[in-house]
Amino acid sequence: MVIENVKLAFNAMRGNKMRTALSLLGIVIGVASVVAILTIGDSASQSIKDAIAIGGLDMVTIYPSPGQRNTGIFNEEFSSMLRRDVEGIDVVLPQNSSGGRIRVGQEATDASVVGVLSDYGDALNLEYAEGSFFEAMDNINRRQVAVLGSDVAKELFPDQEATGRYISLFRNQAKNYLVVGVLKSKDPTFNLSYDNSVFIPYNTYGQRFIRTANVGAFVVKVTDGFDTISVSDRITEYLDDIVGTDGYMLFSPATLAEMADQITGTFSTFLALIAAISLVVGGIGIMNIMLVSVAERTREIGVRKAIGASPSVIRGQFLIEALTLTLLGGFLGIVLGSLLSFAVTNLMDWSLHLSYASFILALGFSMFVGVFFGWYPAVKASKLDPIEALNHE
Amino acid sequence: MSDHVIALRNVSRYYVMGEFIVKALDGVSVSIARGEFTSIMGPSGSGKSTMMNLIGCLDTPTDGQILIDGEDTSGMSEAELAFIRNQKVGFVFQQFNLLGKLTALENVVTPLLYAGYKPRERRRMAIDALERVGLADRMHHRPNELSGGQKQRVAIARALVNNPSILLADEPTGALDSRTGNQIMELFDEINSEGRTVILVTHDRELGLKAKRQIHLRDGKIEV
Ligand SMILES: Nc1ncnc2c1ncn2[C@@H]1O[C@H](COP(=O)(O)OP(=O)(O)O)[C@@H](O)[C@H]1O
Ligand SMILES: [Mg+2]
């Protein structure tokens, strides 16, 4: 019976192609906008997350506030304290840095000078074009050794090996640093452009460039298998207790990605809701065409009743017709919305993430609209008096 | 009682038209035996169609009782009346009343659809019925591709396909030329001789007299 009714629905649509197309327009546009908004939202959010993820989704960086650097707890003992008190931390890497001018004879370039411990290279899985990272002894003895980022090395030693040669840091010409390694080119993170940095031992940095024992930043690497967001939440809780919310700044790409996800999610849900309103308008179009259809087919309804169609059968026939219409509209809308999403993501250079959830949502909503707005015309048809309907011209 | 397939007991059907009441049928009592061929005759407006529609459960009386197969139809729900229209009576109209967008076969299949037969059975039964009226070769034609006589044959096939005990025909030859009309009349004779109760409404005396029994109506009452 359902199949016959669907066939009848298509018959009716074929008979009035233009009218059908016009009345479907509302549903098609509504569904297309819902699908496009959710899909484009998903794709945008995914590409934002991808961009943030370059910063290392297993990293959290703590920046002590300027005042805290001199008086607070952010000294070298902080690393072991944090590891002891907060679960899920693999290593805590203290890091001081400042911008500086690097020279080799007449060649000069600007770079970040970064003071770190010798385990920094292993903790971040750095790879070397030449040599290696410096040793623990280099730090203990405050030796003047340096590891160059790949751009710095290219700039200063365009045609030759850098290891074994000397560079001058900052304005102090006399301080010569021995190059012990050169990094392979590596994607920058939010706080460090590796290619454009020079790494020197932490203690050497402290002796040469700052007077106090306080630390500029701590890079926290989360233990494998722990969730970065919950670890960063625990660190936040821990630090809020000790130094207060103003005492530090915490930066966590994973948390940021989650926030971006939430914001785009909320935003696209909001837009999709607005688009859903146009589905309701589309539903009124469906109701309209169904009422016209019932009026035009009054005689047919009379005939069907005369040969034994019960009210529920007639109601079912027109409900299925309304459902067929809205599902067709929903299907066309999904196709249109996907094409639109494809065009937009292509234009924005985002990767397309077709939102299948939005397909199901859109189809479900169209079905709901079909039943809701098809109900009244269908009930009207089912209640027609057989003889009046038969005598209708 | 059970040999009376139709019984009307003091049946009235009134229409309220503003200040007037039109008594389309006024206290009619009549019984029709199983297998009878009856014609209802009378001038235009005498209540023939009204009586027919009441017997066929398309309409309900203002007053009185109608029994079909011994079953009282008063107080039946719309769905129950639809079931009787589907199972116990077949209707043939002057204007054929075929579904214009469906083929002859699909038209004949429709009552079977409502009766709940499976697709294969429906098709077989509908083709049988079309063969019965001599139109099996036209089953894929739409009504607008058929002549008046052919349309009426399709309508008769549709009325008979569910094997009802009663066939009701309201001026079935009214829209046909006399030769075609006579052929349709012969078909009714055959259908009656198979044991089916046939009731024919006509204002054509000659046609009406071909039935074994005549009921004459005037102003909503039976004339004796
Ligand atoms: N729906 C209706 N409303 C008002 N009057 C009606 C209606 N149907 C029939 N009538 C009246 O009832 C009477 C009988 O009609 P009908 O049974 O159609 O007559 P017949 O079929 O014998 O020509 C007529 O006077 C007709 O005008
Ligand atoms: Mg009449």
CSV table of N, CA and C in Angstrom, one decimal, chain A residues 127-184:
chain,number,residue,atom,x,y,z
A,127,GLU,N,65.2,16.7,15.6
A,127,GLU,CA,66.1,15.9,14.7
A,127,GLU,C,67.2,16.8,14.2
A,128,TYR,N,68.3,16.2,13.9
A,128,TYR,CA,69.5,17.0,13.6
A,128,TYR,C,70.0,16.9,12.2
A,129,ALA,N,70.3,18.0,11.5
A,129,ALA,CA,71.0,18.0,10.2
A,129,ALA,C,72.5,17.7,10.4
A,130,GLU,N,73.0,18.3,11.6
A,130,GLU,CA,74.4,18.1,11.9
A,130,GLU,C,74.5,17.9,13.4
A,131,GLY,N,75.5,17.2,13.8
A,131,GLY,CA,75.8,17.1,15.3
A,131,GLY,C,74.7,16.6,16.1
A,132,SER,N,74.5,17.2,17.3
A,132,SER,CA,73.5,16.7,18.2
A,132,SER,C,73.2,17.9,19.2
A,133,PHE,N,72.3,17.6,20.2
A,133,PHE,CA,72.0,18.6,21.2
A,133,PHE,C,73.2,18.6,22.2
A,134,PHE,N,73.3,19.7,23.0
A,134,PHE,CA,74.4,19.7,24.0
A,134,PHE,C,74.2,18.7,25.1
A,135,GLU,N,75.2,18.5,25.9
A,135,GLU,CA,75.2,17.5,27.0
A,135,GLU,C,74.8,18.1,28.3
A,136,ALA,N,74.5,17.3,29.3
A,136,ALA,CA,74.2,17.8,30.7
A,136,ALA,C,75.4,18.5,31.2
A,137,MET,N,76.6,18.0,30.9
A,137,MET,CA,77.8,18.7,31.5
A,137,MET,C,78.0,20.1,30.9
A,138,ASP,N,77.6,20.3,29.7
A,138,ASP,CA,77.7,21.6,29.1
A,138,ASP,C,76.9,22.6,29.9
A,139,ASN,N,75.7,22.1,30.5
A,139,ASN,CA,74.9,23.0,31.3
A,139,ASN,C,75.5,23.2,32.7
A,140,ILE,N,75.9,22.1,33.3
A,140,ILE,CA,76.5,22.2,34.6
A,140,ILE,C,77.7,23.2,34.6
A,141,ASN,N,78.5,23.0,33.6
A,141,ASN,CA,79.7,23.9,33.5
A,141,ASN,C,79.5,25.2,32.8
A,142,ARG,N,78.3,25.5,32.5
A,142,ARG,CA,77.9,26.7,31.8
A,142,ARG,C,78.8,27.0,30.6
A,143,ARG,N,78.9,26.0,29.8
A,143,ARG,CA,79.8,26.1,28.6
A,143,ARG,C,79.1,26.9,27.6
A,144,GLN,N,79.8,27.6,26.7
A,144,GLN,CA,79.3,28.4,25.7
A,144,GLN,C,79.1,27.6,24.4
A,145,VAL,N,78.1,26.8,24.4
A,145,VAL,CA,77.8,26.0,23.2
A,145,VAL,C,76.4,26.3,22.7
A,146,ALA,N,76.2,26.0,21.4
A,146,ALA,CA,74.9,26.4,20.8
A,146,ALA,C,74.4,25.4,19.8
A,147,VAL,N,73.1,25.2,19.7
A,147,VAL,CA,72.5,24.4,18.7
A,147,VAL,C,71.7,25.4,17.8
A,148,LEU,N,71.9,25.3,16.5
A,148,LEU,CA,71.2,26.3,15.6
A,148,LEU,C,70.0,25.8,14.9
A,149,GLY,N,69.0,26.6,14.8
A,149,GLY,CA,67.8,26.3,14.0
A,149,GLY,C,68.3,26.3,12.5
A,150,SER,N,67.5,25.7,11.6
A,150,SER,CA,68.0,25.4,10.3
A,150,SER,C,68.1,26.7,9.5
A,151,ASP,N,67.2,27.7,9.7
A,151,ASP,CA,67.3,29.0,9.0
A,151,ASP,C,68.5,29.8,9.4
A,152,VAL,N,68.8,29.8,10.8
A,152,VAL,CA,69.9,30.5,11.3
A,152,VAL,C,71.2,29.9,10.7
A,153,ALA,N,71.3,28.6,10.7
A,153,ALA,CA,72.5,28.0,10.1
A,153,ALA,C,72.7,28.4,8.6
A,154,LYS,N,71.6,28.3,7.9
A,154,LYS,CA,71.6,28.7,6.5
A,154,LYS,C,72.1,30.1,6.3
A,155,GLU,N,71.6,31.0,7.1
A,155,GLU,CA,71.9,32.4,7.0
A,155,GLU,C,73.4,32.7,7.3
A,156,LEU,N,73.9,32.0,8.4
A,156,LEU,CA,75.2,32.3,8.8
A,156,LEU,C,76.3,31.5,8.1
A,157,PHE,N,75.9,30.3,7.8
A,157,PHE,CA,76.9,29.4,7.2
A,157,PHE,C,76.3,28.8,5.9
A,158,PRO,N,76.1,29.7,4.9
A,158,PRO,CA,75.4,29.3,3.7
A,158,PRO,C,76.0,28.1,3.0
A,159,ASP,N,77.3,28.0,2.9
A,159,ASP,CA,77.9,27.0,2.1
A,159,ASP,C,78.7,25.9,2.8
A,160,GLN,N,78.7,26.0,4.1
A,160,GLN,CA,79.6,25.1,4.9
A,160,GLN,C,78.9,24.5,6.1
A,161,GLU,N,79.5,23.5,6.7
A,161,GLU,CA,79.0,23.0,7.9
A,161,GLU,C,79.1,24.0,9.0
A,162,ALA,N,78.2,24.0,10.0
A,162,ALA,CA,78.2,25.0,11.1
A,162,ALA,C,78.9,24.4,12.3
A,163,THR,N,78.7,23.1,12.5
A,163,THR,CA,79.3,22.5,13.7
A,163,THR,C,80.8,22.7,13.7
A,164,GLY,N,81.3,23.0,14.9
A,164,GLY,CA,82.7,23.2,15.1
A,164,GLY,C,83.1,24.7,14.9
A,165,ARG,N,82.2,25.5,14.5
A,165,ARG,CA,82.5,26.9,14.2
A,165,ARG,C,81.9,27.7,15.4
A,166,TYR,N,82.3,29.0,15.4
A,166,TYR,CA,81.9,29.9,16.5
A,166,TYR,C,80.9,31.0,16.1
A,167,ILE,N,80.0,31.3,17.0
A,167,ILE,CA,79.1,32.5,16.7
A,167,ILE,C,79.1,33.4,17.9
A,168,SER,N,78.8,34.7,17.6
A,168,SER,CA,78.7,35.7,18.7
A,168,SER,C,77.2,35.9,18.9
A,169,LEU,N,76.8,36.0,20.3
A,169,LEU,CA,75.4,36.2,20.6
A,169,LEU,C,75.3,37.7,21.1
A,170,PHE,N,74.2,38.3,20.8
A,170,PHE,CA,73.9,39.7,21.2
A,170,PHE,C,75.1,40.6,20.8
A,171,ARG,N,75.2,41.7,21.6
A,171,ARG,CA,76.1,42.7,21.2
A,171,ARG,C,77.5,42.4,21.6
A,172,ASN,N,77.7,41.4,22.5
A,172,ASN,CA,79.0,41.0,23.1
A,172,ASN,C,79.8,40.2,22.1
A,173,GLN,N,80.6,40.9,21.4
A,173,GLN,CA,81.4,40.3,20.4
A,173,GLN,C,82.4,39.2,20.9
A,174,ALA,N,82.8,39.4,22.2
A,174,ALA,CA,83.9,38.6,22.7
A,174,ALA,C,83.3,37.2,23.0
A,175,LYS,N,82.1,37.1,23.4
A,175,LYS,CA,81.5,35.8,23.8
A,175,LYS,C,81.3,34.9,22.6
A,176,ASN,N,82.2,34.0,22.4
A,176,ASN,CA,82.0,33.1,21.3
A,176,ASN,C,81.5,31.8,21.7
A,177,TYR,N,80.4,31.4,21.0
A,177,TYR,CA,79.8,30.1,21.3
A,177,TYR,C,80.1,29.1,20.2
A,178,LEU,N,80.4,27.9,20.7
A,178,LEU,CA,80.7,26.8,19.7
A,178,LEU,C,79.5,26.1,19.3
A,179,VAL,N,79.3,26.0,18.0
A,179,VAL,CA,78.1,25.3,17.4
A,179,VAL,C,78.3,23.8,17.5
A,180,VAL,N,77.4,23.1,18.3
A,180,VAL,CA,77.6,21.6,18.4
A,180,VAL,C,76.5,20.9,17.6
A,181,GLY,N,75.5,21.6,17.1
A,181,GLY,CA,74.5,20.9,16.3
A,181,GLY,C,73.6,21.8,15.5
A,182,VAL,N,73.0,21.3,14.5
A,182,VAL,CA,72.1,22.1,13.7
A,182,VAL,C,70.8,21.3,13.5
A,183,LEU,N,69.7,21.9,13.8
A,183,LEU,CA,68.4,21.2,13.7
A,183,LEU,C,67.9,21.0,12.2
A,184,LYS,N,67.2,20.0,12.0
A,184,LYS,CA,66.5,19.9,10.7
A,184,LYS,C,65.3,20.9,10.8
